[in-house]
PDB file of C-alpha atoms and ligand atoms in Angstrom:
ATOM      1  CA  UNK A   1     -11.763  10.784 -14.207  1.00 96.00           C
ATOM      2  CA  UNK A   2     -11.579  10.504 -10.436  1.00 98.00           C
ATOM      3  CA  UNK A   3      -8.182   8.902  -9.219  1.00 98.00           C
ATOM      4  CA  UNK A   4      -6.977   6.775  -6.410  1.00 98.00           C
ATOM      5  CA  UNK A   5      -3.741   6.598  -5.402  1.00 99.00           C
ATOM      6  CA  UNK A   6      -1.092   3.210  -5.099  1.00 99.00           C
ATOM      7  CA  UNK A   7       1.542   4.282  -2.568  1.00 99.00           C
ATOM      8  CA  UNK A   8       4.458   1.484  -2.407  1.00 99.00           C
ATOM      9  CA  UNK A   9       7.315   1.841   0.283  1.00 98.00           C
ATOM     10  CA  UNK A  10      10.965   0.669   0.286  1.00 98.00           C
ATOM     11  CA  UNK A  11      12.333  -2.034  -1.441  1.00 97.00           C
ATOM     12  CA  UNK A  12       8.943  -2.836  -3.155  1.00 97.00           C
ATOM     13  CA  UNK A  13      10.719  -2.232  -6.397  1.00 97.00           C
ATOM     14  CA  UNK A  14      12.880  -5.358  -6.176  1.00 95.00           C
ATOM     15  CA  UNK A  15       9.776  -7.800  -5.782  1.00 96.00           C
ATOM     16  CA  UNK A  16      10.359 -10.341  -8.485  1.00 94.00           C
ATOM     17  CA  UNK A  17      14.007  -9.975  -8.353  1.00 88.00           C
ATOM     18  CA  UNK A  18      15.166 -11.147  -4.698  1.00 78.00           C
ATOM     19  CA  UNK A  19      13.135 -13.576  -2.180  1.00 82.00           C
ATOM     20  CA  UNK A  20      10.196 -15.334  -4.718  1.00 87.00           C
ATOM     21  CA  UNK A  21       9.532 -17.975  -1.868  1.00 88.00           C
ATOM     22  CA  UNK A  22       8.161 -14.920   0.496  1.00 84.00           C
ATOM     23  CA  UNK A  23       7.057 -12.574  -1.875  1.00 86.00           C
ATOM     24  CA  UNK A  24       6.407 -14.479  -5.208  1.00 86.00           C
ATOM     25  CA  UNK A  25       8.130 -13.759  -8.775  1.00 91.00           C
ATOM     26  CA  UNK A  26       5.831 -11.034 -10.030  1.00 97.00           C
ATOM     27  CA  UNK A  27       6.854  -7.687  -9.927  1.00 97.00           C
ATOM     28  CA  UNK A  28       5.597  -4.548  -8.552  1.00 98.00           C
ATOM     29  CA  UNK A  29       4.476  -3.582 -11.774  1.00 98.00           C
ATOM     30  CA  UNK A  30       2.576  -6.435 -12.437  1.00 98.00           C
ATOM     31  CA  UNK A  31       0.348  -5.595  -8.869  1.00 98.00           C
ATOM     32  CA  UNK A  32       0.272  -2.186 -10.147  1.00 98.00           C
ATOM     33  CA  UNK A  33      -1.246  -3.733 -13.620  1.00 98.00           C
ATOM     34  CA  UNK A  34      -3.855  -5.592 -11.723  1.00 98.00           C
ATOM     35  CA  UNK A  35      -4.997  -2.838  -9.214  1.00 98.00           C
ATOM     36  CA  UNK A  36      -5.054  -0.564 -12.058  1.00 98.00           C
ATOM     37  CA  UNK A  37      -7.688  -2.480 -14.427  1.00 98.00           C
ATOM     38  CA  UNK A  38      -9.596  -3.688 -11.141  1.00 98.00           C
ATOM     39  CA  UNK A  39      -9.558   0.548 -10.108  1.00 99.00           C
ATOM     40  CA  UNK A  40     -10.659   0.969 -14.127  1.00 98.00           C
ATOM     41  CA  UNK A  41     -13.434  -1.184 -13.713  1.00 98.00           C
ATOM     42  CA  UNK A  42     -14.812   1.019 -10.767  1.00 98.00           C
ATOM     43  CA  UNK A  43     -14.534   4.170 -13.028  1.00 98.00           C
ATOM     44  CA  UNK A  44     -11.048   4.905 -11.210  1.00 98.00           C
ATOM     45  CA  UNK A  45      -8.201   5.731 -12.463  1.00 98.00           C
ATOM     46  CA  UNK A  46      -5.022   4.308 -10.606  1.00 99.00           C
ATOM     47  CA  UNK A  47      -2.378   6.862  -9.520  1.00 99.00           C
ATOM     48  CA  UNK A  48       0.983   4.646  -8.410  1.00 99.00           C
ATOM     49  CA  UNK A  49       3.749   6.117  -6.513  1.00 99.00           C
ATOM     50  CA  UNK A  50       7.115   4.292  -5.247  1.00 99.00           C
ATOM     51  CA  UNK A  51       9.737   5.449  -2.369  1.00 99.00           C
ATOM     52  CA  UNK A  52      12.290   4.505  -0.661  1.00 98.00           C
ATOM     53  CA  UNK A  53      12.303   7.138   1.694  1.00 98.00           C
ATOM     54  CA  UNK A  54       9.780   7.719   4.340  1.00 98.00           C
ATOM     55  CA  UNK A  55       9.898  11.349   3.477  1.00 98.00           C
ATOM     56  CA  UNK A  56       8.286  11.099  -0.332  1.00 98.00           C
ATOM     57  CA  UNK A  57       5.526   8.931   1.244  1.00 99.00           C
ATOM     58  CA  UNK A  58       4.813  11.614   3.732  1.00 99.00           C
ATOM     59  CA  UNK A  59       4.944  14.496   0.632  1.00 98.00           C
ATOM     60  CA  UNK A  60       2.966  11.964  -1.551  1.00 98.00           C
ATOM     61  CA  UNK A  61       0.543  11.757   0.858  1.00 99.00           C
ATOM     62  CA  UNK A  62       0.126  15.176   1.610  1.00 98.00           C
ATOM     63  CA  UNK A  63      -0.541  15.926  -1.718  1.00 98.00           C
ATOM     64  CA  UNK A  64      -3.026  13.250  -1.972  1.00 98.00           C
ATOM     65  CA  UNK A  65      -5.454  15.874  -0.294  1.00 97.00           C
ATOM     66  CA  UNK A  66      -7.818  17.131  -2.133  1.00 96.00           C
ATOM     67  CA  UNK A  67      -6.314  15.343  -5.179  1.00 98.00           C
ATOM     68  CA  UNK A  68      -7.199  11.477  -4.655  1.00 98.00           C
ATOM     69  CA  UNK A  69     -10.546  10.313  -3.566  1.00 98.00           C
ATOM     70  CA  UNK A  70      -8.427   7.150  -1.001  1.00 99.00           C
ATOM     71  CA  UNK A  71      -5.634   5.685  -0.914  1.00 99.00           C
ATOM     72  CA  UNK A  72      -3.893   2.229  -1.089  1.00 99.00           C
ATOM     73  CA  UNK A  73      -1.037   2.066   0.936  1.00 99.00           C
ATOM     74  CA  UNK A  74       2.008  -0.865   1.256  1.00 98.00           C
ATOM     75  CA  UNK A  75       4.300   0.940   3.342  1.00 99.00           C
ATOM     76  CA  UNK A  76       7.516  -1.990   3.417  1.00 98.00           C
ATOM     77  CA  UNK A  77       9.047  -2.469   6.370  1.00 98.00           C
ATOM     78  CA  UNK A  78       7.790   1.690   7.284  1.00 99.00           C
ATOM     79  CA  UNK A  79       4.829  -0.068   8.357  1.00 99.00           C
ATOM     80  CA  UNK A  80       6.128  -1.035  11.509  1.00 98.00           C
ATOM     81  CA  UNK A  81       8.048   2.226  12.452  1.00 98.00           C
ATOM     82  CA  UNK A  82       6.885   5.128  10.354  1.00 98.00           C
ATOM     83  CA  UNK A  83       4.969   7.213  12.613  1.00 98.00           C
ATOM     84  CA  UNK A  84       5.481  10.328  10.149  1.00 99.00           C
ATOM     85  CA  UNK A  85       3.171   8.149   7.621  1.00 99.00           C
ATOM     86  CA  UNK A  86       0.574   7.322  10.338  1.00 99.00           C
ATOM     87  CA  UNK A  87       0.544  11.187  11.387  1.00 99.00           C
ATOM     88  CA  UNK A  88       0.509  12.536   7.116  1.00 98.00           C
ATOM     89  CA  UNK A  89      -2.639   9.474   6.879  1.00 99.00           C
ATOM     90  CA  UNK A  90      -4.401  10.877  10.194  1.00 98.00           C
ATOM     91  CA  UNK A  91      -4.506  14.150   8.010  1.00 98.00           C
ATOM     92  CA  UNK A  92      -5.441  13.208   5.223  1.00 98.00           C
ATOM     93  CA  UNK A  93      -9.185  13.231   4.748  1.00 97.00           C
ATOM     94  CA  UNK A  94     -10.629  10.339   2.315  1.00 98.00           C
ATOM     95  CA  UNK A  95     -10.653   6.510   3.180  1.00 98.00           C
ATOM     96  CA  UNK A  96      -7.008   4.568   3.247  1.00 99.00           C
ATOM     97  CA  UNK A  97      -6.568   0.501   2.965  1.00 98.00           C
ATOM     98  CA  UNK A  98      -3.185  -0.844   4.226  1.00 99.00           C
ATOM     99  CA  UNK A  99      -2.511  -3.527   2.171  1.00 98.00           C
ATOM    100  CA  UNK A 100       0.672  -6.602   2.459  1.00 98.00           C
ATOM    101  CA  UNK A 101       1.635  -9.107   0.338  1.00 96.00           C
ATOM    102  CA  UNK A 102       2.709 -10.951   3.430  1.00 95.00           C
ATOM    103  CA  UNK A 103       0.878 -11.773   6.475  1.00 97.00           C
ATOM    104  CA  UNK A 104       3.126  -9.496   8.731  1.00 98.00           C
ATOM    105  CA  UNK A 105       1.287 -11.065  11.982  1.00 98.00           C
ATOM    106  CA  UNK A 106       2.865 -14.593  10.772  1.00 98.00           C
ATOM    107  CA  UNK A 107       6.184 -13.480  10.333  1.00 97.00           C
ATOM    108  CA  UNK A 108       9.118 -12.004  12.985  1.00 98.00           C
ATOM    109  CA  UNK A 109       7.966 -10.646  15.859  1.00 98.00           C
ATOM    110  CA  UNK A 110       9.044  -7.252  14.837  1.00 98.00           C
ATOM    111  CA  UNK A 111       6.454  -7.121  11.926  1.00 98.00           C
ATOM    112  CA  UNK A 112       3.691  -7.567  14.383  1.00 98.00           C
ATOM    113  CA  UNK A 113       3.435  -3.657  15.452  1.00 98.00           C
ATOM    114  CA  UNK A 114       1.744  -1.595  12.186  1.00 99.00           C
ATOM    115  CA  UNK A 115       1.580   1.888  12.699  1.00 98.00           C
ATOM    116  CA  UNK A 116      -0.802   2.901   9.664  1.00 98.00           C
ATOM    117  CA  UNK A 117      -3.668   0.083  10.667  1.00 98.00           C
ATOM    118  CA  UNK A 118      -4.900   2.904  13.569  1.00 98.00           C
ATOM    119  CA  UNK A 119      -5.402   5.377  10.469  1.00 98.00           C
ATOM    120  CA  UNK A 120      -6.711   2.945   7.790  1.00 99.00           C
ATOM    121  CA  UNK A 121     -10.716   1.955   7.411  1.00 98.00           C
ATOM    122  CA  UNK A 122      -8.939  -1.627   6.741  1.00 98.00           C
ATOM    123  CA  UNK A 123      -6.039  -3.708   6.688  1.00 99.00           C
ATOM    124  CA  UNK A 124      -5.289  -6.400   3.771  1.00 98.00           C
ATOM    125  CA  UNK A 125      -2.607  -8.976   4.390  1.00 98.00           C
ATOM    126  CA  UNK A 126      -1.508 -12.164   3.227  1.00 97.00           C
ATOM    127  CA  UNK A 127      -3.241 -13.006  -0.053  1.00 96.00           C
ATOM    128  CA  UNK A 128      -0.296 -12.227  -2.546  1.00 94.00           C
ATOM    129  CA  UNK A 129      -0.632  -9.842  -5.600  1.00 96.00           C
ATOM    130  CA  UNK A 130      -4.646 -11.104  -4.838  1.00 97.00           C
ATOM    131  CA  UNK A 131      -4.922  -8.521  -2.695  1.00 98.00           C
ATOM    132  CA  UNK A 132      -4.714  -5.734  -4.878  1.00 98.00           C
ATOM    133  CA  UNK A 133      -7.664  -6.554  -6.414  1.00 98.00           C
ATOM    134  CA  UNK A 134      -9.011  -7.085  -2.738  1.00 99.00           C
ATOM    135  CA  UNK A 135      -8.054  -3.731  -2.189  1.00 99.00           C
ATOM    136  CA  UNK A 136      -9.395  -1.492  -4.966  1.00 99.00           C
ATOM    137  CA  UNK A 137     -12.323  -3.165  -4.587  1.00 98.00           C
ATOM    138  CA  UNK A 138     -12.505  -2.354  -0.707  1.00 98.00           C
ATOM    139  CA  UNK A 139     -12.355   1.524  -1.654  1.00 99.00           C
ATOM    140  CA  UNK A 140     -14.295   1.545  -4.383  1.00 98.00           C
ATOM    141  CA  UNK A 141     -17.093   0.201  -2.080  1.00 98.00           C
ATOM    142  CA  UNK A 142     -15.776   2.598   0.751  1.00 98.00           C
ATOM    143  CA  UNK A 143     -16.106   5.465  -1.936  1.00 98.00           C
ATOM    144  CA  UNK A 144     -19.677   4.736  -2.859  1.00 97.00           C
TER     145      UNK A 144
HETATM  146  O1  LIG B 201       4.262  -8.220   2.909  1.00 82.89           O
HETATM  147  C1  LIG B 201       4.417  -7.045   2.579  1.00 82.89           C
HETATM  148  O2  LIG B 201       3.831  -6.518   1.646  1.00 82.89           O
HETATM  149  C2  LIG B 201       5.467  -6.194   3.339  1.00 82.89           C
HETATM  150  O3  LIG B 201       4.996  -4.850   3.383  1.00 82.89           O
HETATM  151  C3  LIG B 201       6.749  -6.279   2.543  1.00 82.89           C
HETATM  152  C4  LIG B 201       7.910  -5.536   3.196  1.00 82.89           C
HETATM  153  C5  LIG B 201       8.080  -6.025   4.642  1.00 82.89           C
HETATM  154  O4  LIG B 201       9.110  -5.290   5.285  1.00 82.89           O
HETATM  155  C6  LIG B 201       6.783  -5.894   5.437  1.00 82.89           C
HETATM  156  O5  LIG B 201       7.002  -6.406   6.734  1.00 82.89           O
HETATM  157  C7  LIG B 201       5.665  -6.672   4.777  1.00 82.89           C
HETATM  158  C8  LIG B 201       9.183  -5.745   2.374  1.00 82.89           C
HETATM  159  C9  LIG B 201       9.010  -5.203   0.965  1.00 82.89           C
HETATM  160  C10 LIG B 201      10.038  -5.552  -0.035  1.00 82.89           C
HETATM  161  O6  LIG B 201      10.833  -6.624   0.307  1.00 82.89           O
HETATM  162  C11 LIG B 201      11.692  -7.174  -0.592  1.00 82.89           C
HETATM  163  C12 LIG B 201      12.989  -7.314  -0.155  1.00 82.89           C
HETATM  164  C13 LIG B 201      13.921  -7.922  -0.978  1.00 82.89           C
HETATM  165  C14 LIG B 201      13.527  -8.381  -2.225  1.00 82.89           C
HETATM  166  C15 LIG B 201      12.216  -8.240  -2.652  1.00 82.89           C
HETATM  167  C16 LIG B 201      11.292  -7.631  -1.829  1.00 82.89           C
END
């Protein structure tokens, strides 16, 4: 089966545990759950990766070629400064979504600046765990 791949930056693992009224009380894994069926309904199966480095998302993504047929990307607060992920996405060759829980451009100034939304097809922000769905179904259609 073809696969896509679910890359999650830092501190992604701790949604449900710390700050529900930004970022809701379900957990990564329950996201993962969702883009997973919504990616098996496509005839995609859902690769997920988590870091907390900026280095394994780099190596992840590296990998990725030749290996995944897209990628879903929520690089954490990376988004904003990680120009090693916006040069490893430049290089990799298949379609990317950026995807936020958040609307970053409603938020602290700071959060304004994404450095992966020059290198994605699309950016997905604001709509919750909603927009995992969102996104699958963005590259699925991007894939056809
Ligand atoms: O809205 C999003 O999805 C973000 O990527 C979430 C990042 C934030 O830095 C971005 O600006 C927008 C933060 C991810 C995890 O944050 C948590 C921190 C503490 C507890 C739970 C989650």
């Amino acid at each position: 089966m073809k696969t896509i791949l679910l890359v999650s930056g830092p501190n992604l693992n701790l949604l449900g545990e710390r700050e529900p009224e930004i970022y809701g009380d379900a957990t990564l894994a329950d996201y993962v759950e969702l883009a997973s069926s919504t990616a098996a309904d496509h005839g995609y199966e859902l690769v997920h990766r988590q870091f907390n480095d900026e280095g394994g998302i780099v190596e992840e993504i590296h990998s990725a070629r030749g290996t995944h047929e897209g990628i879903i990307i929520n690089p954490g607060a990376l988004t904003h400064y990680g120009w090693s992920i916006h040069d490893a996405l430049a290089a990799y060759d298949g379609p990317v979504i950026e995807i936020h829980l958040s609307n970053p451009n409603a938020r602290e100034p700071w959060r304004h600046t994404s450095v992966v939304a020059p290198v994605a097809l699309g950016s997905i922000v604001g709509f919750g765990g909603y927009g995992y769905e969102l996104a699958v179904n963005a590259l699925a259609n991007a894939l056809k």
